[in-house]
Amino acid sequence: MNSVRTIVKNETKCYHCGEDCLEGKLTYDEHNFCCNGCKTVYEILSSNDLCDYYSMENTPGFTVKDKAEHSIFDYLDNESIKREVLDFEGEGFQRVTLYIPNVHCSSCIWLLENLDRLNPAVLDSVINFSSKKLTVNYKSDEMSLRQLAEMLDSIGYGPQINLKDADDSKKPQKAFDKQLLIKMGIAGFCFGNVMLLSFPDYLGIAGVEEEYSSFFRYLSLALSLPVVFYSGSEYFTSALKSAKQKFANIDVPIAIGLLALFVRSTYEVIADVGPGYFDSLVGLVFFLLIGKWFQSKTYAALSFDRDYQSYFPLAVQKRINDDFEPVPVKELKKGDEVLLRNGEVLPADAILIDDHASIDYSFVTGESVPVARKKGDYVYAGGRQVGKQVRFVIQKEVSQSYLTQLWNNDAFGEKEHHTKLIDKVSRYFTVVVLLIALFSAVYWQFTDPSQTWLVFAAVLIIACPCALALSTPFTVGSVMRVFGRNHFYLKNADVIEKLNATNTIVFDKTGTITETQGEALKFCGPVLSEAEKALINTAVASSTHPLSRWIKQFTEVKGFDYTIESFDEKEGKGFIAIVSGLSIKVGSAKFLGVEKSNINNATQVHVSIGGDYKGYFSFEATYRKGLTNLLDALKSKFKFQVLSGDNDKEAERLESMFPEGSVLRFNQSPEDKLKAIKEIQTKGNAVIMLGDGLNDAGALQQSKVGIAITEDVSLFSPASDAILKASNLMDLNKFIKLAHEGRKVVVASFILSLLYNCVGISLAVAGELTPLFAAILMPLSSISVVVFTTVSVNLISKKIKLK
């Protein structure tokens, strides 16, 4: 066991937080700590084998000196407060998103995403570095919300919880980086003054004024100190961090260039051999900071993450006057009454006002067993209603980012860690640039020594892999924005690349390539009474299947007040509902145990009321306008298949519409469709599957790209990679073309970036480019790539007639 001993004041730095041990130090495990708090954090990390935290960066932690006891989180034991903070609470499981202001570097991210190693009750933790928000899934029967907050606080990452700002939409957006503006101000002030002080050297003033020249040079040296070591400190800090990790990031050449100019200039002034390059040095930092600010503004304006969330298509049935109408979820307010049908997702926290409901929280927890809820219960967002339609009263406004998170949640699978392109590029790019700068300096030292340091610094400053790294994300972001404007919503940016790697398109039939007009629907059997229509109407109201919606419209009657008591839907077959004590069975002939009519080729939905068979609804298939043109546009690049749950009486008609060689399969159950996709894939094909998101869930998930087609974007389809509004199906070829063209834009922007670097470095090596001018060009190169990719995608989208 290591002993602990106290030592008198000294200048020793704390191993955990880096602060001076001014009030005595503690030594533990051969490391020094400024207080018991920092030592305790180290002990916690050490005992859980988490000391890799310190290898990522020296003194990455925060001081926990003078911290109050964890009683500051007592209020999190209060049920009403806890409800305000939690994203979700289920049986033995909770999810919470907390704001962690102390996140500042890669080691913070590493530690916060490894909380499960600190406490096994934590299932999963993910940090959003830009917003400093930590989302944690944990076992609530082993850890409380208060204990989670205390654990975070004990390692120096105490959450900041402000209930008044619980709604993200009400939080004030950070308008600017105050520290960056202060650094820019100091650099600008010093730059102006150094330029003035350099006039004697510019103008070659001699004689009596010459004695002031030396004084002006020392004054320039003094003015450069705050600029280099405060305004430009981030470049040195970043370079040192990367060096400690044996990795050269893009700030390394900039830091070396600044340091080289400063050292050389200081030497010339002190040795009285020249004026140095303080004007270039201070101006260099000033323009680098301006470029940094300009870049941040550009990125904020072009950021596609926020826009992507705002495109999120989920709609919900909201009570307006005496009826329920679909409205976008972002329009929901606290107190609104909403109606959820079978399979639909609750988009915001709400209170159940019907007698009972069955909620499937598999989106959130990964567990598909429905949870029973009764009237008055508080129900968290993200649950899917199973069974009969039920009503809720909204308690919180919708968080679009939370819904996006649900869509991407894969039941706590293995976390994937991707190396950013900028890291891959800079790993080699920076080394090459350093070598070029070094050889250039050696050459100019023998050719023209006065140019040596300027050339060395110019080469280091002008080279920038940022533009290369920005090509892909901004191209993809622009493509996603265009897709969103045209009602094509992608799960994530990776879907675009997947679209480019497919060669087979598989279509579901009903509700995907077909639509039903009112006059094409009729009932075959004895005439239904008004009461029977009302019973059927009440039963089908809980189903979101396209055929159920059409039957609902057909059976609409007034003056009846039937109540649905239970609802059980079998995918691809039908459903059984209990309406005011009567059993209503709706579905295929096989599901009802009756003979299918062979009178016509129409799709048939059979009905029985109270065990008494009534007949069937006949749907004449009407194929979507433009389907043949769509297939013609795609046939040169794709093979086609159709998977239909109906019989083969539409085979001849479909064969005439689809290109020769297309495969048509009929009488396909949901399980058959899944097997068919697997079979296609075993032959080396990459599949795009288009279905209604209900009976096709398995097939959609199995496909390389699963696209759920929906009439009113009211169904949230977790199995799909994308959601496409049915009315925009005929634009599918345009979407695929834009995805292909987007790849060309990425390649073009890469070439543009490489040309910039080649030309810029060549001019710098030739001595034709000063460090000051290089500092102006460097950020402009990144911005030019961002503008190029964005404008190019917009022009291409207009050319192919997308909004």
PDB file of C-alpha atoms in Angstrom, residues 47 206 263 272 294 301 324 349 471 481 532 539 541 563 587 625 663 702 747 784:
ATOM      1  CA  SER A  47      -8.619   1.342  -9.193  1.00  0.00           C
ATOM      2  CA  ALA A 206      19.366  57.448 -40.989  1.00  0.00           C
ATOM      3  CA  VAL A 263      13.121  33.300 -32.114  1.00  0.00           C
ATOM      4  CA  ASP A 272      21.578  44.164 -33.170  1.00  0.00           C
ATOM      5  CA  PHE A 294     -14.459  33.685 -40.295  1.00  0.00           C
ATOM      6  CA  ALA A 301     -24.036  29.051 -41.311  1.00  0.00           C
ATOM      7  CA  PHE A 324     -57.806  14.844 -35.119  1.00  0.00           C
ATOM      8  CA  ASP A 349     -43.404  13.332 -22.798  1.00  0.00           C
ATOM      9  CA  SER A 471     -14.812  18.431 -48.648  1.00  0.00           C
ATOM     10  CA  ARG A 481     -30.428  19.541 -47.117  1.00  0.00           C
ATOM     11  CA  GLU A 532     -71.781  -1.834 -39.198  1.00  0.00           C
ATOM     12  CA  ALA A 539     -61.760  -0.733 -35.639  1.00  0.00           C
ATOM     13  CA  ALA A 541     -58.892   3.726 -36.996  1.00  0.00           C
ATOM     14  CA  THR A 563     -65.462   2.494 -28.149  1.00  0.00           C
ATOM     15  CA  GLY A 587     -57.622  -9.013 -43.019  1.00  0.00           C
ATOM     16  CA  LYS A 625     -48.277   8.085 -62.082  1.00  0.00           C
ATOM     17  CA  VAL A 663     -38.256 -10.710 -60.882  1.00  0.00           C
ATOM     18  CA  GLN A 702     -31.735  -6.307 -43.944  1.00  0.00           C
ATOM     19  CA  VAL A 747     -13.405  14.475 -55.743  1.00  0.00           C
ATOM     20  CA  SER A 784     -13.507  28.428 -50.741  1.00  0.00           C
TER      21      SER A 784
END
